[in-house]
């Protein structure tokens, strides 16, 4: 008599609701809607989930560690000439050939630094004759370097066109000329051919 109307309205709804206590079992032969992953795929997914960093600090630490490992591999590759881990600018058979071509010959440009030191010392001596000689040597060295670089560039371009007619050779001549400006022992990647050896 004094029951609230809200309880009366809710009671029939609760009685009408179907009770599903027993879970329906799926037929073992029925398709599950996706292919079963291979064992290696499942294992790699589990590892990736387990190795995923949870905080920004962990992610940054992991990224630094990966970067350090990559730089170490790159450093070893520059010393040994291992193509797999070389920087992008040094990779490929065209760049390798350009390096070998430059390393197999004497280049006047590679002696620029020692000659520059000698000329600088001569120009600092307060004798007009020696200062004139130093100035003349500067001109001679610059002209020789320009002529030798132009000749090397022409020969390298010709050899690249013969050896790699269908490959992209863009920037390879400039890459070789820049290498010829460095002293042989300071070049990276390290020279893999001896002087006079045909690449």
GROMACS .gro file of C-alpha atoms in nm:
model
  199
    1UNK     CA    1   0.000   0.000   0.000
    2UNK     CA    2   0.274   0.241   0.092
    3UNK     CA    3   0.532   0.106  -0.155
    4UNK     CA    4   0.699   0.363  -0.377
    5UNK     CA    5   0.596   0.369  -0.741
    6UNK     CA    6   0.959   0.362  -0.853
    7UNK     CA    7   1.009   0.014  -0.703
    8UNK     CA    8   0.693  -0.113  -0.864
    9UNK     CA    9   0.803   0.009  -1.207
   10UNK     CA   10   1.153  -0.143  -1.176
   11UNK     CA   11   1.036  -0.483  -1.052
   12UNK     CA   12   0.871  -0.603  -1.376
   13UNK     CA   13   1.166  -0.487  -1.583
   14UNK     CA   14   1.403  -0.688  -1.365
   15UNK     CA   15   1.183  -0.996  -1.400
   16UNK     CA   16   1.171  -0.968  -1.777
   17UNK     CA   17   1.552  -0.942  -1.822
   18UNK     CA   18   1.694  -1.275  -1.948
   19UNK     CA   19   1.947  -1.434  -1.720
   20UNK     CA   20   2.250  -1.561  -1.915
   21UNK     CA   21   2.467  -1.736  -1.661
   22UNK     CA   22   2.604  -2.005  -1.887
   23UNK     CA   23   2.850  -1.879  -2.148
   24UNK     CA   24   2.786  -2.015  -2.495
   25UNK     CA   25   3.078  -2.231  -2.609
   26UNK     CA   26   3.215  -2.163  -2.958
   27UNK     CA   27   3.225  -2.449  -3.201
   28UNK     CA   28   3.592  -2.557  -3.238
   29UNK     CA   29   3.548  -2.589  -3.614
   30UNK     CA   30   3.407  -2.238  -3.654
   31UNK     CA   31   3.645  -1.976  -3.796
   32UNK     CA   32   3.772  -1.716  -3.548
   33UNK     CA   33   3.794  -1.433  -3.801
   34UNK     CA   34   4.175  -1.396  -3.818
   35UNK     CA   35   4.469  -1.620  -3.915
   36UNK     CA   36   4.680  -1.776  -3.643
   37UNK     CA   37   5.013  -1.590  -3.624
   38UNK     CA   38   5.334  -1.781  -3.678
   39UNK     CA   39   5.540  -1.858  -3.371
   40UNK     CA   40   5.817  -1.615  -3.472
   41UNK     CA   41   5.562  -1.335  -3.527
   42UNK     CA   42   5.393  -1.396  -3.193
   43UNK     CA   43   5.730  -1.403  -3.018
   44UNK     CA   44   5.842  -1.076  -3.179
   45UNK     CA   45   5.508  -0.913  -3.084
   46UNK     CA   46   5.551  -1.025  -2.724
   47UNK     CA   47   5.907  -0.888  -2.718
   48UNK     CA   48   5.805  -0.555  -2.869
   49UNK     CA   49   5.529  -0.518  -2.610
   50UNK     CA   50   5.768  -0.614  -2.330
   51UNK     CA   51   6.041  -0.379  -2.454
   52UNK     CA   52   5.814  -0.080  -2.510
   53UNK     CA   53   5.926   0.198  -2.274
   54UNK     CA   54   5.659   0.313  -2.031
   55UNK     CA   55   5.780   0.668  -1.964
   56UNK     CA   56   5.935   0.948  -2.168
   57UNK     CA   57   6.256   0.915  -1.968
   58UNK     CA   58   6.286   0.543  -2.054
   59UNK     CA   59   6.210   0.616  -2.421
   60UNK     CA   60   6.479   0.887  -2.435
   61UNK     CA   61   6.731   0.660  -2.263
   62UNK     CA   62   6.659   0.378  -2.506
   63UNK     CA   63   6.685   0.615  -2.804
   64UNK     CA   64   7.025   0.743  -2.681
   65UNK     CA   65   7.148   0.386  -2.640
   66UNK     CA   66   7.036   0.291  -2.993
   67UNK     CA   67   7.203   0.604  -3.132
   68UNK     CA   68   7.527   0.521  -2.950
   69UNK     CA   69   7.528   0.164  -3.090
   70UNK     CA   70   7.458   0.297  -3.441
   71UNK     CA   71   7.742   0.551  -3.420
   72UNK     CA   72   7.982   0.282  -3.295
   73UNK     CA   73   7.890   0.055  -3.588
   74UNK     CA   74   7.935   0.349  -3.825
   75UNK     CA   75   8.278   0.429  -3.679
   76UNK     CA   76   8.393   0.068  -3.721
   77UNK     CA   77   8.253   0.062  -4.076
   78UNK     CA   78   8.446   0.380  -4.166
   79UNK     CA   79   8.765   0.211  -4.045
   80UNK     CA   80   8.701  -0.125  -4.213
   81UNK     CA   81   8.499  -0.021  -4.521
   82UNK     CA   82   8.199  -0.240  -4.428
   83UNK     CA   83   7.924  -0.125  -4.668
   84UNK     CA   84   7.634  -0.224  -4.439
   85UNK     CA   85   7.691   0.041  -4.173
   86UNK     CA   86   7.849   0.324  -4.373
   87UNK     CA   87   7.678   0.665  -4.373
   88UNK     CA   88   7.436   0.726  -4.661
   89UNK     CA   89   7.680   0.957  -4.844
   90UNK     CA   90   7.945   0.678  -4.861
   91UNK     CA   91   7.720   0.385  -4.955
   92UNK     CA   92   7.694   0.214  -5.290
   93UNK     CA   93   7.926   0.079  -5.561
   94UNK     CA   94   7.953   0.417  -5.737
   95UNK     CA   95   8.085   0.594  -5.426
   96UNK     CA   96   8.315   0.302  -5.350
   97UNK     CA   97   8.463   0.319  -5.699
   98UNK     CA   98   8.512   0.697  -5.666
   99UNK     CA   99   8.698   0.642  -5.336
  100UNK     CA  100   8.917   0.369  -5.483
  101UNK     CA  101   8.994   0.579  -5.791
  102UNK     CA  102   9.112   0.871  -5.577
  103UNK     CA  103   9.303   0.649  -5.332
  104UNK     CA  104   9.489   0.465  -5.609
  105UNK     CA  105   9.673   0.775  -5.736
  106UNK     CA  106   9.881   1.067  -5.612
  107UNK     CA  107   9.684   1.390  -5.588
  108UNK     CA  108   9.853   1.728  -5.559
  109UNK     CA  109   9.564   1.857  -5.348
  110UNK     CA  110   9.635   1.611  -5.066
  111UNK     CA  111   9.974   1.779  -5.010
  112UNK     CA  112   9.816   2.124  -4.985
  113UNK     CA  113   9.828   2.142  -4.605
  114UNK     CA  114  10.203   2.068  -4.567
  115UNK     CA  115  10.284   2.302  -4.857
  116UNK     CA  116  10.066   2.573  -4.703
  117UNK     CA  117  10.260   2.550  -4.375
  118UNK     CA  118  10.595   2.583  -4.559
  119UNK     CA  119  10.471   2.879  -4.764
  120UNK     CA  120  10.331   3.046  -4.451
  121UNK     CA  121  10.666   3.012  -4.272
  122UNK     CA  122  10.848   3.158  -4.574
  123UNK     CA  123  10.609   3.452  -4.592
  124UNK     CA  124  10.665   3.536  -4.223
  125UNK     CA  125  11.041   3.583  -4.271
  126UNK     CA  126  11.118   3.955  -4.315
  127UNK     CA  127  11.317   3.916  -4.634
  128UNK     CA  128  11.159   4.059  -4.953
  129UNK     CA  129  11.313   3.785  -5.170
  130UNK     CA  130  11.165   3.504  -4.956
  131UNK     CA  131  10.827   3.676  -4.940
  132UNK     CA  132  10.822   3.703  -5.321
  133UNK     CA  133  10.909   3.332  -5.347
  134UNK     CA  134  10.628   3.248  -5.102
  135UNK     CA  135  10.380   3.448  -5.308
  136UNK     CA  136  10.494   3.279  -5.627
  137UNK     CA  137  10.468   2.936  -5.460
  138UNK     CA  138  10.109   3.014  -5.354
  139UNK     CA  139  10.016   3.086  -5.715
  140UNK     CA  140  10.195   2.775  -5.846
  141UNK     CA  141  10.032   2.547  -5.585
  142UNK     CA  142   9.681   2.682  -5.651
  143UNK     CA  143   9.720   2.648  -6.031
  144UNK     CA  144   9.856   2.292  -5.996
  145UNK     CA  145   9.571   2.189  -5.764
  146UNK     CA  146   9.307   2.332  -5.999
  147UNK     CA  147   9.461   2.160  -6.304
  148UNK     CA  148   9.508   1.826  -6.124
  149UNK     CA  149   9.153   1.837  -5.984
  150UNK     CA  150   9.006   1.916  -6.327
  151UNK     CA  151   9.201   1.629  -6.487
  152UNK     CA  152   9.107   1.387  -6.207
  153UNK     CA  153   8.742   1.488  -6.229
  154UNK     CA  154   8.737   1.434  -6.606
  155UNK     CA  155   8.901   1.090  -6.578
  156UNK     CA  156   8.677   0.984  -6.289
  157UNK     CA  157   8.363   1.086  -6.477
  158UNK     CA  158   8.475   0.891  -6.784
  159UNK     CA  159   8.554   0.578  -6.579
  160UNK     CA  160   8.222   0.601  -6.393
  161UNK     CA  161   8.031   0.623  -6.722
  162UNK     CA  162   8.217   0.316  -6.850
  163UNK     CA  163   8.175   0.112  -6.531
  164UNK     CA  164   7.822   0.217  -6.426
  165UNK     CA  165   7.633   0.325  -6.739
  166UNK     CA  166   7.282   0.269  -6.596
  167UNK     CA  167   7.331   0.376  -6.233
  168UNK     CA  168   7.280   0.714  -6.070
  169UNK     CA  169   7.620   0.888  -6.058
  170UNK     CA  170   7.499   1.222  -5.928
  171UNK     CA  171   7.752   1.386  -5.694
  172UNK     CA  172   8.010   1.106  -5.729
  173UNK     CA  173   8.273   1.324  -5.904
  174UNK     CA  174   8.242   1.601  -5.644
  175UNK     CA  175   8.260   1.333  -5.372
  176UNK     CA  176   8.586   1.200  -5.519
  177UNK     CA  177   8.737   1.550  -5.557
  178UNK     CA  178   8.653   1.638  -5.197
  179UNK     CA  179   8.825   1.317  -5.089
  180UNK     CA  180   9.134   1.408  -5.291
  181UNK     CA  181   9.170   1.728  -5.086
  182UNK     CA  182   9.225   1.525  -4.767
  183UNK     CA  183   9.555   1.372  -4.666
  184UNK     CA  184   9.550   0.997  -4.733
  185UNK     CA  185   9.588   0.890  -4.370
  186UNK     CA  186   9.303   1.116  -4.258
  187UNK     CA  187   9.049   0.993  -4.514
  188UNK     CA  188   8.729   0.825  -4.399
  189UNK     CA  189   8.631   0.558  -4.495
  190UNK     CA  190   8.990   0.434  -4.481
  191UNK     CA  191   9.154   0.366  -4.821
  192UNK     CA  192   9.103   0.006  -4.933
  193UNK     CA  193   9.348   0.013  -5.229
  194UNK     CA  194   9.718   0.090  -5.251
  195UNK     CA  195   9.867   0.364  -5.464
  196UNK     CA  196   9.910   0.254  -5.823
  197UNK     CA  197   9.658  -0.031  -5.779
  198UNK     CA  198   9.387  -0.023  -6.045
  199UNK     CA  199   9.037   0.003  -5.888
   0.00000   0.00000   0.00000
